[in-house]
Amino acid sequence: MQEKIKQIESEAIQAINNAQSLPSLDDARVRFLGKNSEFMSLLKSLGDLPIEMRPQAGALLNTVKTKLENALRDKKIVLLQQDQQKKIAAGKIDVTLPGKGIRRGKIHPITQVMEEAKGIFLRLGFEIAEGPDIELEYYNFDGLNIPPHHPSRDMWSTLFIKDDVLLRTHTSPVQIRVMEKRKPPLAIIAPGRVYRRDYDATHSPVFHQLEGFLVDQHVTFGDLKGTLTEFLRQIFGKDKNVRFRPSFFPFTEPSAEVDVECVMCSGKGCRLCKDTGWLEILGSGMIDPNVFKAVSYDPEKYSGFAFGMGIERIAMLKFGVDNIRLFYENDLRFLEQF
Ligand code: PHE
């Protein structure tokens, strides 16, 4: 029996030493210490030995078992480390390969113009307010002195969500929302997306506006002219002339559209300005007393001006882009030019 055990031990140690991989090590474990191994049957047959031989044989079997288990464990650690080394070697970075060339991102031209416009007004002392894109009919129309069935509702081809809920057609509803909550003096700009049923080379169903309004005592049309002239000079250049043309908006009285000298021909007349020498940039006016009444301001005490402009239009004129869709296609060849 002793002989047999010694023989199994040396065979097992050899098999463990020779194992080159984790599976072959496991094979050795099953072969020498598994349920059906010779070693296990020896253990089981201990009871058949004459009683005086049992302690010695039992002790020997236990020593060998512990030895083999330790050998298996040590070899397993060695093989695991080798495996790890192989994996690291396989995944090693080849520093001689050419790099991936990370392209530098740029701010989208619409964002650039929006940020520039906001910056100008922030430096003039305006603060930013925002309103929801999905708006109540009241804020988009009624509160702005555009009652139901008023013909001027046709000026904004509206996308309705349900009866009294719509996608805002302009940023002017923010005027009402802010004035409902706060008291003058107010100098606010409201940037954001607006929505209209329009789609051609210069109109997109989703575009951006920047609204502005200022309310206090004794605000005059001169304040409006001064503020907007300063803004347009900063955004289009000091050399560009600006003109104010009478117009109509239900929520301002008097109203004016503001033009800037054509960016392409500098006023001589060309295709872009349709030979007028001028480009229409924004709508503006003195806030209508009916708007003040809607927000419970006293029109005798307060006056104010408001204006609204399309950011895409300004970007098209500044950068000489003739199709608005280019802004939304995300073609890098286009976007990288700004
Ligand atoms: N909301 C108007 C538009 O979208 C612009 C505007 C704003 C005009 C404020 C006057 C005052 O056309």
Short mmCIF file of C-alpha atoms and ligand atoms in Angstrom, two decimals:
data_model
loop_
_atom_site.label_atom_id
_atom_site.label_comp_id
_atom_site.label_asym_id
_atom_site.label_seq_id
_atom_site.Cartn_x
_atom_site.Cartn_y
_atom_site.Cartn_z
CA MET A 1 0.00 0.00 0.00
CA GLN A 2 2.78 2.38 0.92
CA GLU A 3 4.47 1.66 -2.38
CA LYS A 4 1.27 2.29 -4.25
CA ILE A 5 0.73 5.64 -2.53
CA LYS A 6 4.30 6.75 -3.21
CA GLN A 7 3.88 5.81 -6.85
CA ILE A 8 0.65 7.77 -7.20
CA GLU A 9 2.31 10.73 -5.51
CA SER A 10 5.26 10.86 -7.87
CA GLU A 11 3.05 10.38 -10.95
CA ALA A 12 0.70 13.11 -9.78
CA ILE A 13 3.52 15.57 -9.03
CA GLN A 14 4.96 14.93 -12.47
CA ALA A 15 1.57 15.48 -14.16
CA ILE A 16 1.08 18.70 -12.21
CA ASN A 17 4.54 19.95 -13.15
CA ASN A 18 3.98 19.10 -16.79
CA ALA A 19 0.61 20.83 -17.06
CA GLN A 20 0.97 23.73 -19.51
CA SER A 21 -2.52 25.16 -19.23
CA LEU A 22 -5.36 25.50 -16.75
CA PRO A 23 -7.48 22.80 -18.46
CA SER A 24 -4.63 20.26 -18.46
CA LEU A 25 -3.98 21.05 -14.78
CA ASP A 26 -7.64 20.36 -14.06
CA ASP A 27 -7.36 17.06 -15.94
CA ALA A 28 -4.49 16.08 -13.62
CA ARG A 29 -6.57 17.04 -10.57
CA VAL A 30 -9.48 14.85 -11.71
CA ARG A 31 -7.18 11.99 -12.63
CA PHE A 32 -5.32 11.86 -9.31
CA LEU A 33 -7.70 13.30 -6.72
CA GLY A 34 -11.11 13.03 -8.42
CA LYS A 35 -14.00 10.90 -7.14
CA ASN A 36 -13.06 7.94 -9.33
CA SER A 37 -9.30 8.19 -8.87
CA GLU A 38 -7.14 5.38 -7.58
CA PHE A 39 -6.19 7.59 -4.63
CA MET A 40 -9.81 7.98 -3.57
CA SER A 41 -10.46 4.25 -3.76
CA LEU A 42 -7.41 3.71 -1.55
CA LEU A 43 -8.87 6.17 0.95
CA LYS A 44 -12.18 4.34 0.85
CA SER A 45 -10.50 0.94 1.30
CA LEU A 46 -8.76 2.06 4.54
CA GLY A 47 -11.52 0.30 6.46
CA ASP A 48 -10.60 -3.03 4.89
CA LEU A 49 -7.05 -2.91 6.33
CA PRO A 50 -6.14 -4.78 9.50
CA ILE A 51 -6.86 -2.40 12.34
CA GLU A 52 -3.21 -1.97 13.46
CA MET A 53 -2.16 -0.77 9.97
CA ARG A 54 -4.90 1.82 9.62
CA PRO A 55 -3.35 4.80 11.51
CA GLN A 56 -0.10 4.72 9.59
CA ALA A 57 -1.76 4.29 6.20
CA GLY A 58 -4.32 6.97 7.00
CA ALA A 59 -1.63 9.45 8.03
CA LEU A 60 0.36 8.79 4.85
CA LEU A 61 -2.72 9.22 2.64
CA ASN A 62 -3.52 12.53 4.31
CA THR A 63 0.03 13.88 3.95
CA VAL A 64 0.09 12.97 0.27
CA LYS A 65 -3.35 14.48 -0.29
CA THR A 66 -2.29 17.79 1.28
CA LYS A 67 0.95 17.77 -0.72
CA LEU A 68 -0.92 17.24 -3.99
CA GLU A 69 -3.51 19.89 -3.20
CA ASN A 70 -0.76 22.41 -2.42
CA ALA A 71 1.06 21.52 -5.63
CA LEU A 72 -2.14 21.98 -7.61
CA ARG A 73 -2.80 25.36 -6.01
CA ASP A 74 0.73 26.65 -6.60
CA LYS A 75 0.74 25.53 -10.20
CA LYS A 76 -2.66 27.14 -10.77
CA ILE A 77 -1.30 30.50 -9.58
CA VAL A 78 1.66 30.17 -11.95
CA LEU A 79 -0.58 29.34 -14.91
CA LEU A 80 -2.99 32.19 -14.12
CA GLN A 81 -0.09 34.64 -14.08
CA GLN A 82 1.17 33.29 -17.40
CA ASP A 83 -2.30 33.71 -18.87
CA GLN A 84 -2.42 37.29 -17.66
CA GLN A 85 1.00 38.03 -19.18
CA LYS A 86 -0.12 36.60 -22.51
CA LYS A 87 -3.25 38.76 -22.52
CA ILE A 88 -1.26 41.90 -21.74
CA ALA A 89 1.25 41.07 -24.46
CA ALA A 90 -1.54 40.50 -26.99
CA GLY A 91 -3.25 43.79 -26.16
CA LYS A 92 -0.06 45.80 -26.13
CA ILE A 93 -0.29 49.14 -27.92
CA ASP A 94 1.80 49.28 -31.05
CA VAL A 95 3.25 52.75 -30.75
CA THR A 96 4.47 52.60 -34.34
CA LEU A 97 0.90 52.57 -35.73
CA PRO A 98 -0.33 55.88 -37.17
CA GLY A 99 -2.57 57.87 -34.79
CA LYS A 100 -6.32 58.24 -35.15
CA GLY A 101 -6.35 61.98 -35.83
CA ILE A 102 -8.87 63.58 -33.50
CA ARG A 103 -10.72 66.35 -35.29
CA ARG A 104 -11.27 69.56 -33.42
CA GLY A 105 -14.95 70.40 -32.99
CA LYS A 106 -16.41 73.83 -33.66
CA ILE A 107 -19.32 75.79 -32.32
CA HIS A 108 -22.30 75.59 -34.69
CA PRO A 109 -22.76 78.84 -36.66
CA ILE A 110 -26.29 79.32 -35.28
CA THR A 111 -24.97 78.94 -31.74
CA GLN A 112 -22.13 81.33 -32.55
CA VAL A 113 -24.52 84.05 -33.70
CA MET A 114 -26.91 83.42 -30.80
CA GLU A 115 -24.05 83.68 -28.30
CA GLU A 116 -22.73 86.84 -29.94
CA ALA A 117 -26.19 88.48 -29.90
CA LYS A 118 -26.82 87.47 -26.30
CA GLY A 119 -23.39 88.78 -25.31
CA ILE A 120 -24.10 92.20 -26.79
CA PHE A 121 -27.36 92.57 -24.86
CA LEU A 122 -25.92 91.16 -21.65
CA ARG A 123 -23.22 93.84 -21.80
CA LEU A 124 -25.98 96.44 -22.31
CA GLY A 125 -27.53 95.28 -19.02
CA PHE A 126 -30.24 92.88 -20.23
CA GLU A 127 -30.88 89.60 -18.43
CA ILE A 128 -31.95 86.27 -19.93
CA ALA A 129 -35.39 84.69 -19.49
CA GLU A 130 -36.83 81.60 -21.10
CA GLY A 131 -40.28 80.22 -21.86
CA PRO A 132 -41.63 76.87 -23.07
CA ASP A 133 -41.55 75.77 -26.72
CA ILE A 134 -44.98 74.17 -26.26
CA GLU A 135 -47.08 77.19 -25.42
CA LEU A 136 -50.63 78.09 -24.55
CA GLU A 137 -52.56 79.91 -27.23
CA TYR A 138 -53.12 82.68 -24.68
CA TYR A 139 -49.42 83.57 -24.35
CA ASN A 140 -48.67 83.19 -28.05
CA PHE A 141 -51.64 85.29 -29.22
CA ASP A 142 -54.35 86.61 -26.88
CA GLY A 143 -52.04 88.14 -24.25
CA LEU A 144 -50.16 89.84 -27.07
CA ASN A 145 -53.24 91.68 -28.27
CA ILE A 146 -53.97 89.15 -31.00
CA PRO A 147 -57.58 88.06 -30.25
CA PRO A 148 -59.14 84.94 -31.86
CA HIS A 149 -60.01 85.48 -35.53
CA HIS A 150 -57.83 88.59 -35.68
CA PRO A 151 -56.39 88.61 -39.20
CA SER A 152 -52.87 89.06 -37.87
CA ARG A 153 -52.90 85.47 -36.56
CA ASP A 154 -52.30 84.60 -40.20
CA MET A 155 -48.89 86.23 -40.01
CA TRP A 156 -47.68 83.14 -38.13
CA SER A 157 -48.68 79.85 -39.72
CA THR A 158 -49.22 78.02 -36.49
CA LEU A 159 -48.53 74.37 -35.64
CA PHE A 160 -51.29 73.45 -33.17
CA ILE A 161 -50.98 70.54 -30.73
CA LYS A 162 -54.57 70.78 -29.59
CA ASP A 163 -57.24 73.46 -29.36
CA ASP A 164 -55.45 75.90 -27.08
CA VAL A 165 -51.92 74.42 -27.11
CA LEU A 166 -49.41 75.08 -29.86
CA LEU A 167 -45.74 75.27 -30.76
CA ARG A 168 -44.85 78.90 -30.16
CA THR A 169 -44.56 80.85 -33.40
CA HIS A 170 -42.33 83.51 -31.85
CA THR A 171 -40.51 84.27 -28.59
CA SER A 172 -42.89 87.16 -27.74
CA PRO A 173 -44.96 84.98 -25.32
CA VAL A 174 -42.00 85.24 -22.93
CA GLN A 175 -42.84 88.97 -22.63
CA ILE A 176 -46.21 88.09 -21.11
CA ARG A 177 -44.85 85.31 -18.91
CA VAL A 178 -42.14 87.54 -17.42
CA MET A 179 -44.37 90.62 -16.97
CA GLU A 180 -47.08 88.51 -15.30
CA LYS A 181 -44.59 87.51 -12.63
CA ARG A 182 -42.43 90.62 -12.20
CA LYS A 183 -42.68 94.37 -11.92
CA PRO A 184 -40.69 97.01 -13.88
CA PRO A 185 -37.95 98.01 -14.34
CA LEU A 186 -37.23 95.07 -16.65
CA ALA A 187 -34.61 94.58 -19.34
CA ILE A 188 -34.95 91.04 -20.66
CA ILE A 189 -33.82 88.98 -23.61
CA ALA A 190 -35.48 85.68 -24.43
CA PRO A 191 -33.60 83.37 -26.81
CA GLY A 192 -35.16 80.17 -28.10
CA ARG A 193 -36.62 77.93 -30.74
CA VAL A 194 -39.80 78.87 -32.58
CA TYR A 195 -41.98 76.93 -35.02
CA ARG A 196 -43.90 77.82 -38.17
CA ARG A 197 -45.44 75.95 -41.08
CA ASP A 198 -42.86 77.20 -43.53
CA TYR A 199 -40.20 75.44 -45.55
CA ASP A 200 -38.08 76.80 -48.36
CA ALA A 201 -34.55 78.05 -49.00
CA THR A 202 -34.85 80.80 -46.38
CA HIS A 203 -37.52 79.34 -44.05
CA SER A 204 -37.30 76.37 -41.73
CA PRO A 205 -40.22 74.97 -39.69
CA VAL A 206 -37.96 75.20 -36.62
CA PHE A 207 -35.71 78.21 -36.20
CA HIS A 208 -34.33 80.52 -33.53
CA GLN A 209 -35.34 83.94 -32.37
CA LEU A 210 -33.98 86.41 -29.91
CA GLU A 211 -36.64 88.50 -28.24
CA GLY A 212 -35.91 91.54 -26.15
CA PHE A 213 -37.94 94.00 -24.15
CA LEU A 214 -37.38 96.82 -21.73
CA VAL A 215 -40.02 98.32 -19.46
CA ASP A 216 -39.68 101.23 -17.06
CA GLN A 217 -41.03 104.74 -16.53
CA HIS A 218 -40.30 107.20 -19.35
CA VAL A 219 -38.93 104.70 -21.88
CA THR A 220 -39.03 106.33 -25.31
CA PHE A 221 -38.76 105.39 -28.97
CA GLY A 222 -35.32 107.03 -28.79
CA ASP A 223 -34.25 104.33 -26.30
CA LEU A 224 -35.42 101.67 -28.77
CA LYS A 225 -33.51 103.30 -31.62
CA GLY A 226 -30.35 103.74 -29.60
CA THR A 227 -30.36 100.17 -28.25
CA LEU A 228 -31.03 98.49 -31.60
CA THR A 229 -28.61 100.71 -33.53
CA GLU A 230 -25.86 99.84 -31.08
CA PHE A 231 -26.72 96.13 -31.35
CA LEU A 232 -26.71 96.12 -35.17
CA ARG A 233 -23.42 98.01 -35.37
CA GLN A 234 -21.81 95.49 -33.05
CA ILE A 235 -23.13 92.50 -34.95
CA PHE A 236 -22.77 93.74 -38.58
CA GLY A 237 -19.96 96.29 -38.24
CA LYS A 238 -19.69 99.97 -37.30
CA ASP A 239 -19.65 101.11 -40.94
CA LYS A 240 -23.12 99.71 -41.68
CA ASN A 241 -26.02 102.13 -41.77
CA VAL A 242 -29.27 101.26 -40.03
CA ARG A 243 -32.79 102.47 -40.80
CA PHE A 244 -36.14 102.25 -39.02
CA ARG A 245 -39.18 101.72 -41.21
CA PRO A 246 -42.80 102.05 -40.01
CA SER A 247 -44.52 98.69 -39.70
CA PHE A 248 -47.24 96.91 -37.78
CA PHE A 249 -47.34 94.35 -34.99
CA PRO A 250 -50.44 93.88 -32.81
CA PHE A 251 -48.35 94.00 -29.63
CA THR A 252 -46.38 97.19 -30.39
CA GLU A 253 -47.51 100.69 -31.24
CA PRO A 254 -45.87 102.37 -33.01
CA SER A 255 -43.98 99.52 -34.68
CA ALA A 256 -40.86 99.57 -36.79
CA GLU A 257 -38.94 97.14 -38.87
CA VAL A 258 -35.22 97.67 -38.74
CA ASP A 259 -33.03 97.32 -41.80
CA VAL A 260 -29.28 97.22 -42.12
CA GLU A 261 -27.27 98.27 -45.17
CA CYS A 262 -26.87 95.28 -47.51
CA VAL A 263 -23.92 93.13 -46.47
CA MET A 264 -23.21 92.15 -50.07
CA CYS A 265 -23.37 95.47 -51.99
CA SER A 266 -23.10 97.96 -49.09
CA GLY A 267 -26.23 99.77 -50.25
CA LYS A 268 -25.60 99.94 -54.00
CA GLY A 269 -28.30 97.39 -54.77
CA CYS A 270 -27.90 93.71 -55.67
CA ARG A 271 -29.70 90.37 -55.92
CA LEU A 272 -29.55 89.78 -52.14
CA CYS A 273 -31.26 93.07 -51.21
CA LYS A 274 -33.50 92.98 -54.28
CA ASP A 275 -31.88 96.24 -55.45
CA THR A 276 -33.08 98.17 -52.38
CA GLY A 277 -29.67 98.39 -50.72
CA TRP A 278 -31.27 97.35 -47.42
CA LEU A 279 -31.81 94.08 -45.56
CA GLU A 280 -34.67 93.62 -43.12
CA ILE A 281 -33.29 92.32 -39.82
CA LEU A 282 -35.81 92.65 -37.04
CA GLY A 283 -39.24 93.70 -35.87
CA SER A 284 -39.70 96.13 -33.01
CA GLY A 285 -41.89 98.77 -31.44
CA MET A 286 -43.19 100.41 -28.30
CA ILE A 287 -45.13 97.86 -26.21
CA ASP A 288 -48.86 98.27 -26.88
CA PRO A 289 -50.95 99.53 -23.92
CA ASN A 290 -53.22 96.49 -24.40
CA VAL A 291 -50.26 94.22 -23.63
CA PHE A 292 -49.62 96.15 -20.40
CA LYS A 293 -53.30 95.78 -19.50
CA ALA A 294 -53.08 92.01 -20.03
CA VAL A 295 -50.33 91.82 -17.39
CA SER A 296 -51.94 94.45 -15.12
CA TYR A 297 -49.30 97.13 -15.63
CA ASP A 298 -50.55 100.71 -15.67
CA PRO A 299 -49.96 101.96 -19.26
CA GLU A 300 -50.08 105.54 -17.94
CA LYS A 301 -47.16 104.87 -15.63
CA TYR A 302 -44.98 102.50 -17.65
CA SER A 303 -43.74 102.38 -21.18
CA GLY A 304 -41.36 100.04 -22.94
CA PHE A 305 -40.00 98.75 -26.18
CA ALA A 306 -39.74 95.24 -27.58
CA PHE A 307 -37.99 93.62 -30.49
CA GLY A 308 -37.57 90.20 -32.05
CA MET A 309 -35.13 88.84 -34.59
CA GLY A 310 -34.43 85.61 -36.46
CA ILE A 311 -31.01 84.19 -35.66
CA GLU A 312 -30.81 82.08 -38.84
CA ARG A 313 -31.42 85.16 -40.97
CA ILE A 314 -28.61 87.07 -39.25
CA ALA A 315 -26.28 84.07 -39.62
CA MET A 316 -27.12 83.73 -43.33
CA LEU A 317 -26.35 87.41 -43.93
CA LYS A 318 -23.20 87.49 -41.80
CA PHE A 319 -21.71 84.33 -43.30
CA GLY A 320 -23.13 84.64 -46.83
CA VAL A 321 -25.13 81.40 -46.64
CA ASP A 322 -27.99 81.30 -49.15
CA ASN A 323 -29.81 78.13 -48.04
CA ILE A 324 -31.09 77.78 -44.47
CA ARG A 325 -31.14 73.95 -44.71
CA LEU A 326 -27.34 73.89 -44.69
CA PHE A 327 -27.49 74.79 -40.99
CA TYR A 328 -29.38 71.62 -40.09
CA GLU A 329 -27.71 68.99 -42.27
CA ASN A 330 -24.62 68.63 -40.06
CA ASP A 331 -22.34 68.25 -43.06
CA LEU A 332 -18.83 68.69 -41.65
CA ARG A 333 -17.60 70.21 -44.92
CA PHE A 334 -20.06 73.04 -44.26
CA LEU A 335 -19.73 73.31 -40.49
CA GLU A 336 -15.91 73.33 -40.50
CA GLN A 337 -15.92 76.64 -42.37
CA PHE A 338 -17.09 78.64 -39.37
N1 PHE B 1 -42.64 88.49 -32.64
C1 PHE B 1 -42.41 89.19 -33.88
C2 PHE B 1 -42.19 88.20 -34.99
O1 PHE B 1 -41.93 87.05 -34.73
C3 PHE B 1 -41.19 90.10 -33.78
C4 PHE B 1 -41.40 91.24 -32.82
C5 PHE B 1 -41.05 91.08 -31.49
C6 PHE B 1 -41.91 92.45 -33.25
C7 PHE B 1 -41.22 92.13 -30.60
C8 PHE B 1 -42.09 93.51 -32.38
C9 PHE B 1 -41.74 93.33 -31.07
O2 PHE B 1 -42.25 88.51 -36.15
#
